[in-house]
PDB file of C-alpha atoms in Angstrom:
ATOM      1  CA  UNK A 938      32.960 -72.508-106.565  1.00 70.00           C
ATOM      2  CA  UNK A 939      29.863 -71.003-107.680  1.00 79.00           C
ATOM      3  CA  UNK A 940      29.003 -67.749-106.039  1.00 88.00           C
ATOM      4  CA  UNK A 941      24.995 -66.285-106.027  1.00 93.00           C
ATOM      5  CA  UNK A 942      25.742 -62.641-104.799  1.00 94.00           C
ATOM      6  CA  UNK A 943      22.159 -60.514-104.026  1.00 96.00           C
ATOM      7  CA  UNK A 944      22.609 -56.593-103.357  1.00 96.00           C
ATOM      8  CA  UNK A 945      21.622 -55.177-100.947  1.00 96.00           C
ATOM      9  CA  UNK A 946      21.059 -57.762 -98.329  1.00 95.00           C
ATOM     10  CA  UNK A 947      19.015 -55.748 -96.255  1.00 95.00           C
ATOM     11  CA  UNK A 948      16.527 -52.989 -97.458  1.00 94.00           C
ATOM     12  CA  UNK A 949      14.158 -50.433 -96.120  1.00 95.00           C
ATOM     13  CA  UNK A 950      11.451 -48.740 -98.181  1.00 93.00           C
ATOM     14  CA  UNK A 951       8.513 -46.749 -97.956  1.00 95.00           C
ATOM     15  CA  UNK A 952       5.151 -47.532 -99.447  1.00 96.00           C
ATOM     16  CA  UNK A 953       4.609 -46.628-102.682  1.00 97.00           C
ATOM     17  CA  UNK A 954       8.208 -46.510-103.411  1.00 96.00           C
ATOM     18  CA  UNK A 955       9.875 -48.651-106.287  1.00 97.00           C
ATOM     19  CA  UNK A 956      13.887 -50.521-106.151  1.00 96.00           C
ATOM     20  CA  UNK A 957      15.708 -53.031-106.948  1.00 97.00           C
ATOM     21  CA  UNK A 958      17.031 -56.048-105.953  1.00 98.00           C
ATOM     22  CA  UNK A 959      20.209 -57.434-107.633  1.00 98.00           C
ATOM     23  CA  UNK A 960      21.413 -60.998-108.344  1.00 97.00           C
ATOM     24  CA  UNK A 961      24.567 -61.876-109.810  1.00 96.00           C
ATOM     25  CA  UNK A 962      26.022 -65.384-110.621  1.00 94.00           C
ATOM     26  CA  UNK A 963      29.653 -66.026-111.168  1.00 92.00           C
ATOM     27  CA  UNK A 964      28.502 -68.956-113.672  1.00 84.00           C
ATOM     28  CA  UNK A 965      27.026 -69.869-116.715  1.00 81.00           C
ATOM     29  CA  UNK A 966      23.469 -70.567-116.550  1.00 78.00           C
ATOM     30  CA  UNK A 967      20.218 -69.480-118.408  1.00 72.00           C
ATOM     31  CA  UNK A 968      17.554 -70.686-115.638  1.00 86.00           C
ATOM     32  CA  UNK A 969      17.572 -68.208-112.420  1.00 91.00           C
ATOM     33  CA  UNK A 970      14.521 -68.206-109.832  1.00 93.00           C
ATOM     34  CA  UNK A 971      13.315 -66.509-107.626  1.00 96.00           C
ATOM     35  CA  UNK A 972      11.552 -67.178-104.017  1.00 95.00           C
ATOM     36  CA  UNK A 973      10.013 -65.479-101.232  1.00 96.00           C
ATOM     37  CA  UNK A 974      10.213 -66.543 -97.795  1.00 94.00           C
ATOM     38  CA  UNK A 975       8.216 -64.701 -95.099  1.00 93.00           C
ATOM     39  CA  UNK A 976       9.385 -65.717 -91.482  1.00 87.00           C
ATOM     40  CA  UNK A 977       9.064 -68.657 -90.161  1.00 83.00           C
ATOM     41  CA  UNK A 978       7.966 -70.172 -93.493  1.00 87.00           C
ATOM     42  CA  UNK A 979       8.792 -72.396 -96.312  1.00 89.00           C
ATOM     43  CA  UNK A 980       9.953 -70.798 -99.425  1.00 91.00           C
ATOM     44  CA  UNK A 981       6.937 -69.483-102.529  1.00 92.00           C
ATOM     45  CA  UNK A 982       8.123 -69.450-106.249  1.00 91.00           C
ATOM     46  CA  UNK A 983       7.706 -66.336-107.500  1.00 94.00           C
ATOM     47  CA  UNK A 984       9.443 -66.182-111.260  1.00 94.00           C
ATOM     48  CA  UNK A 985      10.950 -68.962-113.521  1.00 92.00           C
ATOM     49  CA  UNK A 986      13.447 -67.153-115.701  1.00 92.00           C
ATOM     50  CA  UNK A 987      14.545 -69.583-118.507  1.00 87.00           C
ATOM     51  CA  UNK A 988      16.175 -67.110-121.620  1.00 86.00           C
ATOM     52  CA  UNK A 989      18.697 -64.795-121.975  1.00 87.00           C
ATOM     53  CA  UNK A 990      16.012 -61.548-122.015  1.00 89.00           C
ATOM     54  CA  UNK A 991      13.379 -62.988-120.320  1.00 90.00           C
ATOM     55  CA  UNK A 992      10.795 -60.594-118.269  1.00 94.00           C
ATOM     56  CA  UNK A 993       8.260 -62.122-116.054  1.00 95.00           C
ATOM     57  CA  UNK A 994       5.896 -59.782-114.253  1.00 96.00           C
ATOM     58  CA  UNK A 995       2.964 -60.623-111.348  1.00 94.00           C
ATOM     59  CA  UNK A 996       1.171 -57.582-109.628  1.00 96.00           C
ATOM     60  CA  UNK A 997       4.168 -55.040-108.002  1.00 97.00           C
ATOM     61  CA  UNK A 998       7.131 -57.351-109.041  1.00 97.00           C
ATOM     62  CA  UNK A 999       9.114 -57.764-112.022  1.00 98.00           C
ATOM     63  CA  UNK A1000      11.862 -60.106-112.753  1.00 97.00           C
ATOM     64  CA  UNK A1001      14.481 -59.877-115.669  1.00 97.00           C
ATOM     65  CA  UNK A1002      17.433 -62.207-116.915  1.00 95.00           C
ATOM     66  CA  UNK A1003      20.464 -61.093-118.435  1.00 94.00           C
ATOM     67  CA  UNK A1004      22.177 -64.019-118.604  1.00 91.00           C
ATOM     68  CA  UNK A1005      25.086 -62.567-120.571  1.00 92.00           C
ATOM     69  CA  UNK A1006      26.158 -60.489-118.037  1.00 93.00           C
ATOM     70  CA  UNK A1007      25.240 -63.087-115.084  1.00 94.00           C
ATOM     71  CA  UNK A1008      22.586 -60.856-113.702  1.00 95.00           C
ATOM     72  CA  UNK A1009      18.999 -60.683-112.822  1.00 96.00           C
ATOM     73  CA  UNK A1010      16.947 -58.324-111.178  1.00 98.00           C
ATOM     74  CA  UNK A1011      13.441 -57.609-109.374  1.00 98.00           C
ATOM     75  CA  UNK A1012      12.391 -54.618-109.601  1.00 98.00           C
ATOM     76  CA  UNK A1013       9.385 -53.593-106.517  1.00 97.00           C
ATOM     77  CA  UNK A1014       6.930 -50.942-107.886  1.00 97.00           C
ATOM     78  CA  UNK A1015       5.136 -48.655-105.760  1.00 96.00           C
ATOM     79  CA  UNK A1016       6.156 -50.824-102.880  1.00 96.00           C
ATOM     80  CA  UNK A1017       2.959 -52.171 -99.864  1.00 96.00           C
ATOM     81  CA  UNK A1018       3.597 -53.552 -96.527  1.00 95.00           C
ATOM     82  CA  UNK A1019       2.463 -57.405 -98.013  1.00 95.00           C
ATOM     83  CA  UNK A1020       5.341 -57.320 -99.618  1.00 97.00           C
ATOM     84  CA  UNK A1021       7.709 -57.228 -96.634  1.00 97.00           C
ATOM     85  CA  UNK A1022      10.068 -60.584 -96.703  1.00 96.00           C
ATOM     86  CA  UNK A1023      13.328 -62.363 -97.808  1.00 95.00           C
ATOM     87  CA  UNK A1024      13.455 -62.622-101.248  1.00 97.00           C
ATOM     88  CA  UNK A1025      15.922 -65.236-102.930  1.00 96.00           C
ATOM     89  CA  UNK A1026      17.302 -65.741-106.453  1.00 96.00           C
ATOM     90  CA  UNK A1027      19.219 -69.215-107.591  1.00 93.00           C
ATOM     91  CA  UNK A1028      20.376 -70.193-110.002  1.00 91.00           C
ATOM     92  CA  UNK A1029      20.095 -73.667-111.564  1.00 83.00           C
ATOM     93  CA  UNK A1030      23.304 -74.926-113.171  1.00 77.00           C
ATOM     94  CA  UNK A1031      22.527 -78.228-114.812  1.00 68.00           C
ATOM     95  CA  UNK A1032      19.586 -79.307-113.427  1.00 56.00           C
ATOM     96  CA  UNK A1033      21.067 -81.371-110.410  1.00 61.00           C
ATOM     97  CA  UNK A1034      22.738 -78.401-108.748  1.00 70.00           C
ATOM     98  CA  UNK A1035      21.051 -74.935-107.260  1.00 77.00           C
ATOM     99  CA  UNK A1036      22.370 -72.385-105.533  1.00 86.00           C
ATOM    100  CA  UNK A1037      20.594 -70.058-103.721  1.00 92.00           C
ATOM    101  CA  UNK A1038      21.876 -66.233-103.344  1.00 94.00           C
ATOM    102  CA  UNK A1039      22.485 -64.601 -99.822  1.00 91.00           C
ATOM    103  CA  UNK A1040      18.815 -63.270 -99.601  1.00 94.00           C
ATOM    104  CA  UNK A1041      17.284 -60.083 -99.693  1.00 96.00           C
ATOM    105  CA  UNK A1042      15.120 -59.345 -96.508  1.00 96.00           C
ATOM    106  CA  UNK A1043      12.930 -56.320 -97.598  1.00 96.00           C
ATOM    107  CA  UNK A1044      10.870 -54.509 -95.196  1.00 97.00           C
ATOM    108  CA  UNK A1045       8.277 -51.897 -96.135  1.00 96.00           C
ATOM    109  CA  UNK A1046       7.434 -49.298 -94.057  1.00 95.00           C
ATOM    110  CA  UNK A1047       4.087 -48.099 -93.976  1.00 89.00           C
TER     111      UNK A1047
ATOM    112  CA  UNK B 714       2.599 -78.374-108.870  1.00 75.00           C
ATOM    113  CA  UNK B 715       4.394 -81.499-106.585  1.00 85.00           C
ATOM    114  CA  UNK B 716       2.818 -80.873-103.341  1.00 89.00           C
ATOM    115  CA  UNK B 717       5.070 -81.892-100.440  1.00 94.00           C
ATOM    116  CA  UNK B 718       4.675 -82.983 -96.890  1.00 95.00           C
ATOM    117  CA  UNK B 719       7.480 -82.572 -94.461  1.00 96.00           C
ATOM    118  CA  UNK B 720       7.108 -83.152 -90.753  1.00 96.00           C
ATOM    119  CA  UNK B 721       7.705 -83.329 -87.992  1.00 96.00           C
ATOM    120  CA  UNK B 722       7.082 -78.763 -88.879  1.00 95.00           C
ATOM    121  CA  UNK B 723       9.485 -78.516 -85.346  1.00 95.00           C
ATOM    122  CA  UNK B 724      11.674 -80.334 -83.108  1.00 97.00           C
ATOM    123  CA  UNK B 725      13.786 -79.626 -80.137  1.00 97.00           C
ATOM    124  CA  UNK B 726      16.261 -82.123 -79.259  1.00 97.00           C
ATOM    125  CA  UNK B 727      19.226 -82.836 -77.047  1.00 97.00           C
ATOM    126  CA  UNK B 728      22.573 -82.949 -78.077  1.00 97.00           C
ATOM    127  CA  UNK B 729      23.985 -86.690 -78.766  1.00 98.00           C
ATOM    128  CA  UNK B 730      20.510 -87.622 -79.769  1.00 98.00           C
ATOM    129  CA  UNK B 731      19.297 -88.355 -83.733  1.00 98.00           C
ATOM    130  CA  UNK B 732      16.447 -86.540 -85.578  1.00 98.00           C
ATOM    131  CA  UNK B 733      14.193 -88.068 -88.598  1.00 98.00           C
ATOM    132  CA  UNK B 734      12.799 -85.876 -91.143  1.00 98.00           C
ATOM    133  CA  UNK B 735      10.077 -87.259 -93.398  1.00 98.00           C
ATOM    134  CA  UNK B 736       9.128 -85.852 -96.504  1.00 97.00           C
ATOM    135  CA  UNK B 737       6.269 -87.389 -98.769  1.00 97.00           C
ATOM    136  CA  UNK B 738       5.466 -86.144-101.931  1.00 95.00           C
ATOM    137  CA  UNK B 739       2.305 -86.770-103.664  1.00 94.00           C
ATOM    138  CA  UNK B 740       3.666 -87.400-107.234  1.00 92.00           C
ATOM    139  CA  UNK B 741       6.898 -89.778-107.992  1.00 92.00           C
ATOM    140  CA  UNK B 742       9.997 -87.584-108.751  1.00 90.00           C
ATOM    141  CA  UNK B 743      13.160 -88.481-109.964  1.00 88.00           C
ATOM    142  CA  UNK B 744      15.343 -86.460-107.456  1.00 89.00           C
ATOM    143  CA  UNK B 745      14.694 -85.084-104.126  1.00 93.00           C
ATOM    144  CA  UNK B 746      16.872 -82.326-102.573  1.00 94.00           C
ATOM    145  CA  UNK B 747      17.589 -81.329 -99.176  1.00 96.00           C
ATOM    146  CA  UNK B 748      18.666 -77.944 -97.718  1.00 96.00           C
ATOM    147  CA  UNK B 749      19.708 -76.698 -94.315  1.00 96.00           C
ATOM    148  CA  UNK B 750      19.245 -73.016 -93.503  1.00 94.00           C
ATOM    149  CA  UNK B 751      21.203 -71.077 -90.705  1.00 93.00           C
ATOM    150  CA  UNK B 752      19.352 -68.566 -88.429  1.00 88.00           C
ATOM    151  CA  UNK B 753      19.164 -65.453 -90.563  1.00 86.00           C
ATOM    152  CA  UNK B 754      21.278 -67.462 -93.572  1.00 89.00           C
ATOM    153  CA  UNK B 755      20.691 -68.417 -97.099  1.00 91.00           C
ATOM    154  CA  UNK B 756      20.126 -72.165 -98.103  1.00 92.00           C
ATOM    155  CA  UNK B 757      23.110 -74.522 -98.593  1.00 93.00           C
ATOM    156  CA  UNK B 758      22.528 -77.877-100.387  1.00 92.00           C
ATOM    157  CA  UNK B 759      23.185 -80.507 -98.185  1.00 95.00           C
ATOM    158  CA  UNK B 760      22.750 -83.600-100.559  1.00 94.00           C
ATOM    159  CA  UNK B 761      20.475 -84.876-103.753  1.00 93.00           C
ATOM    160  CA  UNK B 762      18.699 -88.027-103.333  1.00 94.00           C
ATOM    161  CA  UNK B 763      18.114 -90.353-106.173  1.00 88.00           C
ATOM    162  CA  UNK B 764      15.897 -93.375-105.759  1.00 85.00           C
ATOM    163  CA  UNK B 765      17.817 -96.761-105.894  1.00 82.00           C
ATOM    164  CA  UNK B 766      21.482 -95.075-105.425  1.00 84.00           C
ATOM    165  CA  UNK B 767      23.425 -93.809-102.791  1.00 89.00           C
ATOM    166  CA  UNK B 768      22.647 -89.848-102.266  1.00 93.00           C
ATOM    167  CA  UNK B 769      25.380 -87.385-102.903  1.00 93.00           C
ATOM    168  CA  UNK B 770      26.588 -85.295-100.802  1.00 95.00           C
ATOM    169  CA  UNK B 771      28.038 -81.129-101.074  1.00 91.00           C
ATOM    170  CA  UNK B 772      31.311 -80.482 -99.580  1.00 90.00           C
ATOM    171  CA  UNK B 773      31.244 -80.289 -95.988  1.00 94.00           C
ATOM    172  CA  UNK B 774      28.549 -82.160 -95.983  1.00 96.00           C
ATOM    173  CA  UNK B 775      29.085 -86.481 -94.842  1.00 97.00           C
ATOM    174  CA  UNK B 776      26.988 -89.479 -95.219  1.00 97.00           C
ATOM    175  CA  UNK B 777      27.543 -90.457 -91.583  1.00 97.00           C
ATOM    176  CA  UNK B 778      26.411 -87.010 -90.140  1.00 98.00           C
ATOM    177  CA  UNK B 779      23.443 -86.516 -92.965  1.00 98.00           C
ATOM    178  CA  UNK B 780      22.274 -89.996 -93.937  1.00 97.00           C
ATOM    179  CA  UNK B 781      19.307 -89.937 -96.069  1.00 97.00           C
ATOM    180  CA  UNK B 782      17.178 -92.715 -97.455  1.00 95.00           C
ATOM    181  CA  UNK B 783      14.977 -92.935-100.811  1.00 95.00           C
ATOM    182  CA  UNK B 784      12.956 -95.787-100.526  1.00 93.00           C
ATOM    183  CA  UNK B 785      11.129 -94.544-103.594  1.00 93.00           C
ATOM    184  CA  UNK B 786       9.875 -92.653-105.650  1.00 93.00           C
ATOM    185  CA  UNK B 787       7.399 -90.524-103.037  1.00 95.00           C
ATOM    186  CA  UNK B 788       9.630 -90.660-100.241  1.00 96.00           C
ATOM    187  CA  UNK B 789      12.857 -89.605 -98.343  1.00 96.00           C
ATOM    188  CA  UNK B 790      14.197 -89.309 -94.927  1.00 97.00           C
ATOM    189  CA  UNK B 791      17.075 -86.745 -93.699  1.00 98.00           C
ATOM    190  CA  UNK B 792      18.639 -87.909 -90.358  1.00 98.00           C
ATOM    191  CA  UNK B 793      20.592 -84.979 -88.594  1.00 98.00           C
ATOM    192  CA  UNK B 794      22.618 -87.968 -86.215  1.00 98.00           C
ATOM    193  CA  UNK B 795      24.697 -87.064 -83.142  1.00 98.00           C
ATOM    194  CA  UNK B 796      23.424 -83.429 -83.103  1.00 98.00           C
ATOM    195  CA  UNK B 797      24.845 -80.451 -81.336  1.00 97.00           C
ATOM    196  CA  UNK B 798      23.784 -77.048 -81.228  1.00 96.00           C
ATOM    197  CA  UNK B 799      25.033 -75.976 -84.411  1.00 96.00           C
ATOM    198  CA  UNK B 800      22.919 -78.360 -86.081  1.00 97.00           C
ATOM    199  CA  UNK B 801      20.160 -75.763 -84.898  1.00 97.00           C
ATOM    200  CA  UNK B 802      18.765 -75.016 -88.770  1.00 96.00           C
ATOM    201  CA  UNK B 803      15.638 -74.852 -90.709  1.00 95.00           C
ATOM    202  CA  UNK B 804      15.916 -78.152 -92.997  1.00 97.00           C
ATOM    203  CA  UNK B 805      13.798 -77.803 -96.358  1.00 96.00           C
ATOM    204  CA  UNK B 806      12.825 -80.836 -98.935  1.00 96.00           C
ATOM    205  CA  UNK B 807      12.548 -80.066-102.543  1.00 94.00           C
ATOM    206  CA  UNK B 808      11.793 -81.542-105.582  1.00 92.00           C
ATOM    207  CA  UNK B 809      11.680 -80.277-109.228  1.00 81.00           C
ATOM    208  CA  UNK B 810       8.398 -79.180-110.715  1.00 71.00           C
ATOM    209  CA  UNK B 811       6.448 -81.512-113.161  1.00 64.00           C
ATOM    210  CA  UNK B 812       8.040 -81.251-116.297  1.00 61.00           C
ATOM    211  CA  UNK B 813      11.452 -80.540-114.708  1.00 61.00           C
ATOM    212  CA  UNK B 814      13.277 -77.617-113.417  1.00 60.00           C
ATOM    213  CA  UNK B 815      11.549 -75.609-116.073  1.00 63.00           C
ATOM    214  CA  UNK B 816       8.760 -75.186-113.956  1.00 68.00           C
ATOM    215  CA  UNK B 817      10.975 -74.174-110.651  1.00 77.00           C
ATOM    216  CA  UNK B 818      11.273 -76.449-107.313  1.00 86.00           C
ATOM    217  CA  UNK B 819       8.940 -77.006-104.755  1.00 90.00           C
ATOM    218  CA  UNK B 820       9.873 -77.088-101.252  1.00 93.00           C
ATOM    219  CA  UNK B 821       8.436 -78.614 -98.367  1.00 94.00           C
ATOM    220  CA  UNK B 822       7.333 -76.656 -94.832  1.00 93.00           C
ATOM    221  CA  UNK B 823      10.618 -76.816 -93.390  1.00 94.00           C
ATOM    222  CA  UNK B 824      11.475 -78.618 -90.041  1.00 96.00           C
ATOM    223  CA  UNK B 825      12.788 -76.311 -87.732  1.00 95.00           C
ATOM    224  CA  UNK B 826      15.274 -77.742 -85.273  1.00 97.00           C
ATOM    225  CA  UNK B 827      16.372 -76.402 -81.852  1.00 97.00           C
ATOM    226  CA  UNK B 828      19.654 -78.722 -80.587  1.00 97.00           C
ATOM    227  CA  UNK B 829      19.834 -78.181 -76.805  1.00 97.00           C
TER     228      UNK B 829
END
């Protein structure tokens, strides 16, 4: 069974902070995504990683793939209050299955 | 992107009764996906729906609780039938992005249902 494993599930940062969130996969795959769901909401793409190496970056967030390892990450730089919410990686197996991870729910403290 | 529309946004319903969700989509799509997510939880696949063929269903997951329709190419329905509470659940549409799952998914508002 496929397992999408995010660390830490819950997190609590200051502003102007940076971390990391961590995704691991437990199978082969080289196209991992990742979402952001604010409460009560649908979820917004946020990064398409397609290659083993691939780094995608938009304003305070930056996404990586490692997909030799099974990992990705998104790193939060010099963290605001906006960008308090649940953040979820999956991971697309073969194009007719995806798996989403247990969630990250990030809240920034001001 | 595939824009989608899912309604009704929020239901509450007594137990024993049946739900419809609607989702329209304003481009055709080959496959349509639909998700359940717990209170506080992640999102679980419930089943992929192909246009013309029966949908197929993840483990734990039954035609007769779930059935789903796919009319075409725009268009699918998720019935939650015979619900009880724990059918209480945020339940997403998605579809691939144009050009495939190279672009991501899109997903839909999200119906969120309150059994009773």
């Amino acid at each position: 069974e496929l397992k999408v494993e995010q660390n830490p599930l819950f997190l609590s940062m200051q502003e102007g902070k940076n971390y990391t969130i961590y995704c691991n996969y437990s199978t082969t795959s080289d196209r991992l995504y990742w979402y952001r769901q604010d409460p009560g909401k649908s979820l917004e793409s946020l990064f398409v990683l397609l290659s083993n190496g691939a780094v995608k970056q938009e304003g305070r967030l930056m996404a990586s793939l490692d997909t030799k390892a099974r990992l990705s990450t998104l790193h939060i730089t010099a963290a605001v209050h906006d960008l308090s919410a649940t953040y979820f990686c999956a991971v697309d197996t073969d194009g007719n299955q995806f798996y989403f991870g247990t969630g990250t729910s990030l809240t920034v403290i001001p | 992107s595939a824009v989608i529309s899912q309604k009704p946004s929020r239901d509450i319903c007594q137990r024993g009764t049946s739900l419809t969700i609607q989702c329209q989509v304003d481009s055709q799509v080959t496959m349509m996906f639909w998700y359940r997510q717990q209170p506080g939880q992640s999102l679980t696949l419930i089943a992929t729906a192909n246009q013309g063929s029966e949908a197929t269903y993840e483990s734990g997951f039954v035609i007769d609780k779930f059935p789903i329709s796919r009319p075409n190419l725009t268009f699918s329905t998720l019935t939650v039938s015979n619900m009880s509470p724990e059918d209480s659940s945020i339940y997403l549409c998605s579809v691939e992005g144009q050009g495939g799952s190279f672009y991501g998914y899109t997903f839909g508002s999200g119906t969120r249902l309150t059994v009773v």
